[in-house]
Amino acid sequence: MTVTDEDRTVRATSPINPPTCWSTPPAPVCGVGRTWLARSVGPPKTSTRTDEVVVTGEPTLIGAATDVLNMADVIVAGGGPAGLSAALFTAKNDLETLVFDTDETWMHKAHLFNYLGIDSMDGSEFMDVSREQVEAFGVDLSQGEEVTAVEETGDGFTVETDDGEYAADYVVLATGADRSLATELGCATTEEGIVDVGVDMETSVEDAYATGAMVRAEEWQAVIAAGDGAAAALNILSKEKGEHYHDFDVPADAE
């Protein structure tokens, strides 16, 4: 099947094949879960996914299946302290969040004695705990899948990885000192060659954020990187809610 007029949003369980069933709003007729997007008309193309999908809208269907593009509210490139911190805040506040992590974080070479609230912890253990925490809040964490390109589309971003193509409203770059994705995206840099951001970590490209080592000239600390991720996430949440927002929980018995 193909969509002949315009892009169509689809919902699916993961993993997924090109569309096998369709419906018009509001009632889907098959799998639910991630959001996918039918992007183009053309011949059948192999998908890396293996399940059913639901397409909403009123598409005109002809012939063979189109590609489908995995949709999210937020895509994070990098799964170190900065990336996982951003993902924690956005997922906790009900934004669908995908993290692509090659597990190349410097934390595997570190031992934490200077992270507030932690007396002593091996860096790899810290990463294991952090991953469990974000997944518990619903972050879709893709280990071993590297973001290879990010492109602005006018209504969001297309993100390419080794395994497929994705789309998101917001992108958070958290790839350590590797600034190549930010450069290719067109983010402005300073005279020192670091990515230029404001206090909210937003780059010169609207809705694209840079965090961690790529925004500092070697003044790198895990706790600072985590703060960068949180700052980026809060700005995203403020945009989504239309007002300044902070994430603050109180005990159940608080008065």
PDB file of N, CA and C in Angstrom, residues 66-106:
ATOM      1  N   THR A  66       4.718   1.546   1.514  1.00  0.00           N
ATOM      2  CA  THR A  66       5.728   2.591   1.591  1.00  0.00           C
ATOM      3  C   THR A  66       6.673   2.312   2.740  1.00  0.00           C
ATOM      4  N   ASP A  67       7.747   3.099   2.778  1.00  0.00           N
ATOM      5  CA  ASP A  67       8.552   3.157   3.993  1.00  0.00           C
ATOM      6  C   ASP A  67       7.718   3.754   5.111  1.00  0.00           C
ATOM      7  N   VAL A  68       8.034   3.390   6.351  1.00  0.00           N
ATOM      8  CA  VAL A  68       7.421   4.040   7.493  1.00  0.00           C
ATOM      9  C   VAL A  68       8.531   4.612   8.356  1.00  0.00           C
ATOM     10  N   LEU A  69       8.276   5.754   8.957  1.00  0.00           N
ATOM     11  CA  LEU A  69       9.291   6.472   9.705  1.00  0.00           C
ATOM     12  C   LEU A  69       8.868   6.529  11.163  1.00  0.00           C
ATOM     13  N   ASN A  70       9.710   6.035  12.033  1.00  0.00           N
ATOM     14  CA  ASN A  70       9.420   6.023  13.451  1.00  0.00           C
ATOM     15  C   ASN A  70       9.399   7.445  13.985  1.00  0.00           C
ATOM     16  N   MET A  71       8.284   7.828  14.611  1.00  0.00           N
ATOM     17  CA  MET A  71       8.099   9.188  15.108  1.00  0.00           C
ATOM     18  C   MET A  71       8.254   9.235  16.620  1.00  0.00           C
ATOM     19  N   ALA A  72       8.774  10.356  17.111  1.00  0.00           N
ATOM     20  CA  ALA A  72       8.860  10.606  18.545  1.00  0.00           C
ATOM     21  C   ALA A  72       8.729  12.097  18.783  1.00  0.00           C
ATOM     22  N   ASP A  73       8.432  12.456  20.017  1.00  0.00           N
ATOM     23  CA  ASP A  73       8.456  13.875  20.370  1.00  0.00           C
ATOM     24  C   ASP A  73       9.898  14.367  20.461  1.00  0.00           C
ATOM     25  N   VAL A  74      10.748  13.555  21.099  1.00  0.00           N
ATOM     26  CA  VAL A  74      12.135  13.938  21.345  1.00  0.00           C
ATOM     27  C   VAL A  74      13.049  12.775  20.966  1.00  0.00           C
ATOM     28  N   ILE A  75      14.089  13.076  20.216  1.00  0.00           N
ATOM     29  CA  ILE A  75      15.143  12.100  19.952  1.00  0.00           C
ATOM     30  C   ILE A  75      16.438  12.626  20.555  1.00  0.00           C
ATOM     31  N   VAL A  76      17.104  11.764  21.311  1.00  0.00           N
ATOM     32  CA  VAL A  76      18.368  12.103  21.951  1.00  0.00           C
ATOM     33  C   VAL A  76      19.470  11.285  21.297  1.00  0.00           C
ATOM     34  N   ALA A  77      20.485  11.964  20.801  1.00  0.00           N
ATOM     35  CA  ALA A  77      21.657  11.301  20.230  1.00  0.00           C
ATOM     36  C   ALA A  77      22.738  11.252  21.290  1.00  0.00           C
ATOM     37  N   GLY A  78      22.930  10.090  21.874  1.00  0.00           N
ATOM     38  CA  GLY A  78      23.927   9.929  22.922  1.00  0.00           C
ATOM     39  C   GLY A  78      23.296   9.532  24.233  1.00  0.00           C
ATOM     40  N   GLY A  79      23.882   8.520  24.882  1.00  0.00           N
ATOM     41  CA  GLY A  79      23.280   7.986  26.098  1.00  0.00           C
ATOM     42  C   GLY A  79      24.162   8.089  27.323  1.00  0.00           C
ATOM     43  N   GLY A  80      24.955   9.155  27.404  1.00  0.00           N
ATOM     44  CA  GLY A  80      25.721   9.411  28.615  1.00  0.00           C
ATOM     45  C   GLY A  80      24.893  10.208  29.613  1.00  0.00           C
ATOM     46  N   PRO A  81      25.539  10.811  30.633  1.00  0.00           N
ATOM     47  CA  PRO A  81      24.782  11.559  31.643  1.00  0.00           C
ATOM     48  C   PRO A  81      23.916  12.672  31.069  1.00  0.00           C
ATOM     49  N   ALA A  82      24.407  13.411  30.069  1.00  0.00           N
ATOM     50  CA  ALA A  82      23.624  14.506  29.494  1.00  0.00           C
ATOM     51  C   ALA A  82      22.399  13.981  28.762  1.00  0.00           C
ATOM     52  N   GLY A  83      22.607  13.015  27.889  1.00  0.00           N
ATOM     53  CA  GLY A  83      21.501  12.487  27.103  1.00  0.00           C
ATOM     54  C   GLY A  83      20.445  11.799  27.944  1.00  0.00           C
ATOM     55  N   LEU A  84      20.875  10.979  28.901  1.00  0.00           N
ATOM     56  CA  LEU A  84      19.906  10.268  29.732  1.00  0.00           C
ATOM     57  C   LEU A  84      19.175  11.219  30.670  1.00  0.00           C
ATOM     58  N   SER A  85      19.849  12.260  31.132  1.00  0.00           N
ATOM     59  CA  SER A  85      19.183  13.252  31.977  1.00  0.00           C
ATOM     60  C   SER A  85      18.071  13.956  31.211  1.00  0.00           C
ATOM     61  N   ALA A  86      18.359  14.377  29.979  1.00  0.00           N
ATOM     62  CA  ALA A  86      17.326  15.011  29.156  1.00  0.00           C
ATOM     63  C   ALA A  86      16.164  14.060  28.933  1.00  0.00           C
ATOM     64  N   ALA A  87      16.476  12.813  28.618  1.00  0.00           N
ATOM     65  CA  ALA A  87      15.437  11.820  28.339  1.00  0.00           C
ATOM     66  C   ALA A  87      14.573  11.544  29.565  1.00  0.00           C
ATOM     67  N   LEU A  88      15.196  11.522  30.725  1.00  0.00           N
ATOM     68  CA  LEU A  88      14.448  11.288  31.959  1.00  0.00           C
ATOM     69  C   LEU A  88      13.363  12.344  32.154  1.00  0.00           C
ATOM     70  N   PHE A  89      13.737  13.611  31.980  1.00  0.00           N
ATOM     71  CA  PHE A  89      12.776  14.694  32.193  1.00  0.00           C
ATOM     72  C   PHE A  89      11.654  14.677  31.154  1.00  0.00           C
ATOM     73  N   THR A  90      12.012  14.464  29.893  1.00  0.00           N
ATOM     74  CA  THR A  90      10.968  14.518  28.858  1.00  0.00           C
ATOM     75  C   THR A  90      10.028  13.321  28.954  1.00  0.00           C
ATOM     76  N   ALA A  91      10.566  12.136  29.160  1.00  0.00           N
ATOM     77  CA  ALA A  91       9.705  10.956  29.263  1.00  0.00           C
ATOM     78  C   ALA A  91       8.847  11.005  30.517  1.00  0.00           C
ATOM     79  N   LYS A  92       9.413  11.474  31.615  1.00  0.00           N
ATOM     80  CA  LYS A  92       8.670  11.598  32.877  1.00  0.00           C
ATOM     81  C   LYS A  92       7.467  12.511  32.709  1.00  0.00           C
ATOM     82  N   ASN A  93       7.578  13.451  31.781  1.00  0.00           N
ATOM     83  CA  ASN A  93       6.487  14.401  31.527  1.00  0.00           C
ATOM     84  C   ASN A  93       5.733  14.079  30.239  1.00  0.00           C
ATOM     85  N   ASP A  94       5.717  12.788  29.911  1.00  0.00           N
ATOM     86  CA  ASP A  94       4.815  12.238  28.876  1.00  0.00           C
ATOM     87  C   ASP A  94       5.153  12.619  27.447  1.00  0.00           C
ATOM     88  N   LEU A  95       6.402  12.967  27.178  1.00  0.00           N
ATOM     89  CA  LEU A  95       6.835  13.130  25.799  1.00  0.00           C
ATOM     90  C   LEU A  95       7.500  11.831  25.347  1.00  0.00           C
ATOM     91  N   GLU A  96       7.070  11.334  24.202  1.00  0.00           N
ATOM     92  CA  GLU A  96       7.666  10.104  23.688  1.00  0.00           C
ATOM     93  C   GLU A  96       9.120  10.384  23.331  1.00  0.00           C
ATOM     94  N   THR A  97      10.019   9.625  23.942  1.00  0.00           N
ATOM     95  CA  THR A  97      11.443   9.923  23.882  1.00  0.00           C
ATOM     96  C   THR A  97      12.244   8.704  23.437  1.00  0.00           C
ATOM     97  N   LEU A  98      13.060   8.887  22.406  1.00  0.00           N
ATOM     98  CA  LEU A  98      13.964   7.850  21.914  1.00  0.00           C
ATOM     99  C   LEU A  98      15.392   8.273  22.184  1.00  0.00           C
ATOM    100  N   VAL A  99      16.197   7.342  22.706  1.00  0.00           N
ATOM    101  CA  VAL A  99      17.619   7.596  22.925  1.00  0.00           C
ATOM    102  C   VAL A  99      18.419   6.576  22.132  1.00  0.00           C
ATOM    103  N   PHE A 100      19.392   7.079  21.368  1.00  0.00           N
ATOM    104  CA  PHE A 100      20.304   6.202  20.646  1.00  0.00           C
ATOM    105  C   PHE A 100      21.661   6.278  21.325  1.00  0.00           C
ATOM    106  N   ASP A 101      22.168   5.118  21.745  1.00  0.00           N
ATOM    107  CA  ASP A 101      23.344   5.077  22.613  1.00  0.00           C
ATOM    108  C   ASP A 101      24.345   4.055  22.084  1.00  0.00           C
ATOM    109  N   THR A 102      25.553   4.513  21.771  1.00  0.00           N
ATOM    110  CA  THR A 102      26.615   3.603  21.332  1.00  0.00           C
ATOM    111  C   THR A 102      27.456   3.093  22.496  1.00  0.00           C
ATOM    112  N   ASP A 103      27.153   3.528  23.705  1.00  0.00           N
ATOM    113  CA  ASP A 103      27.841   3.106  24.921  1.00  0.00           C
ATOM    114  C   ASP A 103      29.333   3.437  24.883  1.00  0.00           C
ATOM    115  N   GLU A 104      29.654   4.586  24.298  1.00  0.00           N
ATOM    116  CA  GLU A 104      31.048   5.021  24.254  1.00  0.00           C
ATOM    117  C   GLU A 104      31.337   6.116  25.284  1.00  0.00           C
ATOM    118  N   THR A 105      30.468   6.251  26.262  1.00  0.00           N
ATOM    119  CA  THR A 105      30.627   7.295  27.269  1.00  0.00           C
ATOM    120  C   THR A 105      31.928   7.147  28.048  1.00  0.00           C
ATOM    121  N   TRP A 106      32.495   8.300  28.383  1.00  0.00           N
ATOM    122  CA  TRP A 106      33.708   8.315  29.201  1.00  0.00           C
ATOM    123  C   TRP A 106      33.449   7.788  30.611  1.00  0.00           C
TER     124      TRP A 106
END
